[in-house]
JSON list of C-alpha atoms and ligand atoms in Angstrom, two decimals:
[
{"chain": "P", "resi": 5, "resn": "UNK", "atom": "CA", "xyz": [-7.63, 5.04, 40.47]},
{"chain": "P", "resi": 6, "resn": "UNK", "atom": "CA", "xyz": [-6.83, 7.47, 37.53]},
{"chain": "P", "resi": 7, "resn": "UNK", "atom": "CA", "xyz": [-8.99, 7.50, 34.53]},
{"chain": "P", "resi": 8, "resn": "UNK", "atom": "CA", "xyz": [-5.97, 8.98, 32.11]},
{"chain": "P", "resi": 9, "resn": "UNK", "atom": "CA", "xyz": [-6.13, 6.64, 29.18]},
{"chain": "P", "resi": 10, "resn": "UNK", "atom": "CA", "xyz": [-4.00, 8.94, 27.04]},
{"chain": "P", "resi": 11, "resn": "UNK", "atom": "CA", "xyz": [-0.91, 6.51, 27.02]},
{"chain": "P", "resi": 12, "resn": "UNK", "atom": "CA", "xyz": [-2.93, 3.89, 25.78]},
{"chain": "P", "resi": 13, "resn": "UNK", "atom": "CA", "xyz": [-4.63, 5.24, 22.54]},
{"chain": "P", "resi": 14, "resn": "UNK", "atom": "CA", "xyz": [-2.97, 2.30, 20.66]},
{"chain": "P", "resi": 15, "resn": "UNK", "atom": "CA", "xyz": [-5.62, 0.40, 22.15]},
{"chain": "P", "resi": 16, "resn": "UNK", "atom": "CA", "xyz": [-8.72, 1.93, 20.21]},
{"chain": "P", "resi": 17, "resn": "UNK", "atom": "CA", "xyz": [-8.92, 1.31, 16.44]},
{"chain": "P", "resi": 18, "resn": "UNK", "atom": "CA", "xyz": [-5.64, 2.59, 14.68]},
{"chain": "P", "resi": 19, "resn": "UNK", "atom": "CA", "xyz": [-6.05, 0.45, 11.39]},
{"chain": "P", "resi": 20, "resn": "UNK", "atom": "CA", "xyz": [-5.11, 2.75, 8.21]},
{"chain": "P", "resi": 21, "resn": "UNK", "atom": "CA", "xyz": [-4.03, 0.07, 5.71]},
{"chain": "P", "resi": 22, "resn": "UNK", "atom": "CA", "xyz": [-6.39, -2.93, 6.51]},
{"chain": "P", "resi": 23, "resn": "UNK", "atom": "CA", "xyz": [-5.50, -6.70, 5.56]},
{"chain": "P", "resi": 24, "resn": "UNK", "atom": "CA", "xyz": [-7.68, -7.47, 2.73]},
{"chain": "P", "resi": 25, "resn": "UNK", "atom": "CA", "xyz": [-8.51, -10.48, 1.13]},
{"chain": "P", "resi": 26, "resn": "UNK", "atom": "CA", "xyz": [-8.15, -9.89, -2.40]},
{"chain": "P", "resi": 27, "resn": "UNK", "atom": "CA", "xyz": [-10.88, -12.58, -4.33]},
{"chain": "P", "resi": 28, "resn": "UNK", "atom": "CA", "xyz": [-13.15, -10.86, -1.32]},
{"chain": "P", "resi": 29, "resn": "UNK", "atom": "CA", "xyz": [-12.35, -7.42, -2.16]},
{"chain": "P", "resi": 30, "resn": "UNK", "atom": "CA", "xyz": [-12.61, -7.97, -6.05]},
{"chain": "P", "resi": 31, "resn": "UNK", "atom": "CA", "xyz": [-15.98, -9.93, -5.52]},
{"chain": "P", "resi": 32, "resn": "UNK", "atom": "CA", "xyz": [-17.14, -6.42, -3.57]},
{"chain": "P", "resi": 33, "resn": "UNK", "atom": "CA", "xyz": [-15.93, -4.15, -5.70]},
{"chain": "P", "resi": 34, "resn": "UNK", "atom": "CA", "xyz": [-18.22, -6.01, -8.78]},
{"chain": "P", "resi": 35, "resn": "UNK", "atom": "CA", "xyz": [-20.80, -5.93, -6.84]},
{"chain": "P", "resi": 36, "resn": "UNK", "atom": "CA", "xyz": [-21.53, -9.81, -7.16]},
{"chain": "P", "resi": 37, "resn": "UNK", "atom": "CA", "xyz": [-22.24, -9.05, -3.36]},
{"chain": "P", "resi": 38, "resn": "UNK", "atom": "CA", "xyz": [-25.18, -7.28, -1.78]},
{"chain": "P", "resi": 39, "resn": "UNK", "atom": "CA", "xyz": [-22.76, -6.75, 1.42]},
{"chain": "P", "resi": 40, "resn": "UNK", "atom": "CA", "xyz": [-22.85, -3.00, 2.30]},
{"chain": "P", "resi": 41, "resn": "UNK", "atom": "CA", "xyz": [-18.93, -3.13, 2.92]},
{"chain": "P", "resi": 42, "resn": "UNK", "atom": "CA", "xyz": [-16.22, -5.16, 3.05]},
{"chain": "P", "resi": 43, "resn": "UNK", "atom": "CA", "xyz": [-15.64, -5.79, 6.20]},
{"chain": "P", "resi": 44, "resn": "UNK", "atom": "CA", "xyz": [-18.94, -6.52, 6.47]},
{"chain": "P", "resi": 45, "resn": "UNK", "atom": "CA", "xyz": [-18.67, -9.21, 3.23]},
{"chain": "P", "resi": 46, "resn": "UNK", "atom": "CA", "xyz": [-14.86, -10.61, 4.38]},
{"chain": "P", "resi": 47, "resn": "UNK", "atom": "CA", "xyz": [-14.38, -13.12, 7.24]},
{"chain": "P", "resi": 48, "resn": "UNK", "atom": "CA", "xyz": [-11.45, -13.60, 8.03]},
{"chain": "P", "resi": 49, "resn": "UNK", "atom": "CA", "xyz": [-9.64, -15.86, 11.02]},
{"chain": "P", "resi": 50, "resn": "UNK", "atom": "CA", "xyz": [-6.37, -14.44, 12.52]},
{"chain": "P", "resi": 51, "resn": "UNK", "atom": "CA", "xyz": [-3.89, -16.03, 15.04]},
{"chain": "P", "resi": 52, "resn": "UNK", "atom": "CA", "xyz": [-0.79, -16.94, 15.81]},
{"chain": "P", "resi": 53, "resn": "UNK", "atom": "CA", "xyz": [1.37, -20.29, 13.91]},
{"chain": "P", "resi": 54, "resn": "UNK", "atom": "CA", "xyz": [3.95, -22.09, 14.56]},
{"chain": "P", "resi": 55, "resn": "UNK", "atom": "CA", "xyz": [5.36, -19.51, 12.09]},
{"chain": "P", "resi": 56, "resn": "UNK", "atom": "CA", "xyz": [4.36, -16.19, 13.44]},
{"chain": "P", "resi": 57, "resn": "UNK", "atom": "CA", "xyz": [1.23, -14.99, 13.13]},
{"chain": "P", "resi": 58, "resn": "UNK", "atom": "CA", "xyz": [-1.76, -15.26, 9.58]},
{"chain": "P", "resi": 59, "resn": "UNK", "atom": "CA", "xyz": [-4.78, -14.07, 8.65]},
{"chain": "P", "resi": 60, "resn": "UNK", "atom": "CA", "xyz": [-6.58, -16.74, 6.67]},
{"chain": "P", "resi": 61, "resn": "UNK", "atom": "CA", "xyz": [-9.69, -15.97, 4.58]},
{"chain": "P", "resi": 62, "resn": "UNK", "atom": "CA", "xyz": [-12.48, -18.57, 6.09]},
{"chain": "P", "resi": 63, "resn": "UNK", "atom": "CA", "xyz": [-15.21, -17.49, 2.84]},
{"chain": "P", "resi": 64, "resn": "UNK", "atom": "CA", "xyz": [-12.19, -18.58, 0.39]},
{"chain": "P", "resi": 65, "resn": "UNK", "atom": "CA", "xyz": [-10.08, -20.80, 2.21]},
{"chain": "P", "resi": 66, "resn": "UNK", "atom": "CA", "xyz": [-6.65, -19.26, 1.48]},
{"chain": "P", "resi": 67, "resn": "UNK", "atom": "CA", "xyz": [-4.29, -16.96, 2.95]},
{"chain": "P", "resi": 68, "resn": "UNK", "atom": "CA", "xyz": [-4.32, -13.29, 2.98]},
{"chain": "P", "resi": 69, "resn": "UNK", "atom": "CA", "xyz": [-0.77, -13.00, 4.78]},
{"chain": "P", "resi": 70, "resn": "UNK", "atom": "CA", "xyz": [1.12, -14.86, 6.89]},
{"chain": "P", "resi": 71, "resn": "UNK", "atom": "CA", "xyz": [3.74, -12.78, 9.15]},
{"chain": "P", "resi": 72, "resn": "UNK", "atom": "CA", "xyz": [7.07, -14.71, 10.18]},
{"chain": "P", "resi": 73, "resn": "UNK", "atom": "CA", "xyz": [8.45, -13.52, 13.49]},
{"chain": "P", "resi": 74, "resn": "UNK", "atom": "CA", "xyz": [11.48, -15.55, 12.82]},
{"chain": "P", "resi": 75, "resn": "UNK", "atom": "CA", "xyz": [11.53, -17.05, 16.58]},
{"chain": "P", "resi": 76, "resn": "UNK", "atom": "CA", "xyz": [11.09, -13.77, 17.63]},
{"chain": "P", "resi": 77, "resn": "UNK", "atom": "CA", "xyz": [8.33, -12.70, 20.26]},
{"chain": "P", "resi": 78, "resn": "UNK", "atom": "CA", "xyz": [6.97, -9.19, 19.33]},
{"chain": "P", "resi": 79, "resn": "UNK", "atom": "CA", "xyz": [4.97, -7.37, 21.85]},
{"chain": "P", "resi": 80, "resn": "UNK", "atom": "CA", "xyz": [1.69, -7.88, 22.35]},
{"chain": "P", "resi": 81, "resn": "UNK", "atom": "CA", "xyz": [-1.09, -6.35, 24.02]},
{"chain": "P", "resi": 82, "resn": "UNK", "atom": "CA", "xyz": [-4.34, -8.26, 24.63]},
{"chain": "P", "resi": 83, "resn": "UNK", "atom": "CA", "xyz": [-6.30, -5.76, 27.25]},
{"chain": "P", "resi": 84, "resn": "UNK", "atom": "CA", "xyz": [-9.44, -3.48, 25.66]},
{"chain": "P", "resi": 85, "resn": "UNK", "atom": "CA", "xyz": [-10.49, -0.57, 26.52]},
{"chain": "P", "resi": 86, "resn": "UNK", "atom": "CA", "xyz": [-14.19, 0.22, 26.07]},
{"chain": "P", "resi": 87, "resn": "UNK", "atom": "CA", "xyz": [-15.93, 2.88, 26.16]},
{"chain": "P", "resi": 88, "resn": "UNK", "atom": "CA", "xyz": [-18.66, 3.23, 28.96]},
{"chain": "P", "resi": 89, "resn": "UNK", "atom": "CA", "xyz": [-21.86, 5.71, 28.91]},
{"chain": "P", "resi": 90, "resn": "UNK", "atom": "CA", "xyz": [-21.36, 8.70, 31.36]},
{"chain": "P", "resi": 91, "resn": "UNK", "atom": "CA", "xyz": [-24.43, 8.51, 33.82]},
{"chain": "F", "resi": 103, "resn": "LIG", "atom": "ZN1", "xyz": [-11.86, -14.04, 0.71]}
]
């Protein structure tokens, strides 16, 4: 079994423009929080609709985007890849 991960770095956090919810984000950035971040402050649910897929703020109850795939199915990868302690 090979341990050559290199064709699936995809898998391991690639997020450089995160989904924000904006009333979360401006309620941060006042500092009407004591949250040490944002991500940390935001909750946020995310799955697929019957339209395509959302992210819905759960602390506001309102959308932060809603993505229409247009009866399309997009591919998707659900495996992880974590990262284990040498011994
Ligand atoms: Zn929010």
């Amino acid at each position: 079994m090979t341990n050559d991960i290199s064709g699936l770095k995809y898998l391991l956090f690639n997020i450089n423009r995160p989904v924000v919810c904006t009333k979360c984000s401006d309620e941060f950035i006042e500092g009407s929080t004591d949250a040490k971040s944002l991500q940390e402050y935001t909750k946020l649910d995310v799955g697929f609709s019957d339209r395509g897929f959302q992210v819905w703020c759960r602390r506001h109850e309102l959308n932060v985007c809603h993505f229409n795939f247009d009866g399309q199915k997009p591919e998707v990868d659900f495996r992880c890849l974590e990262k284990k302690d040498p011994k």
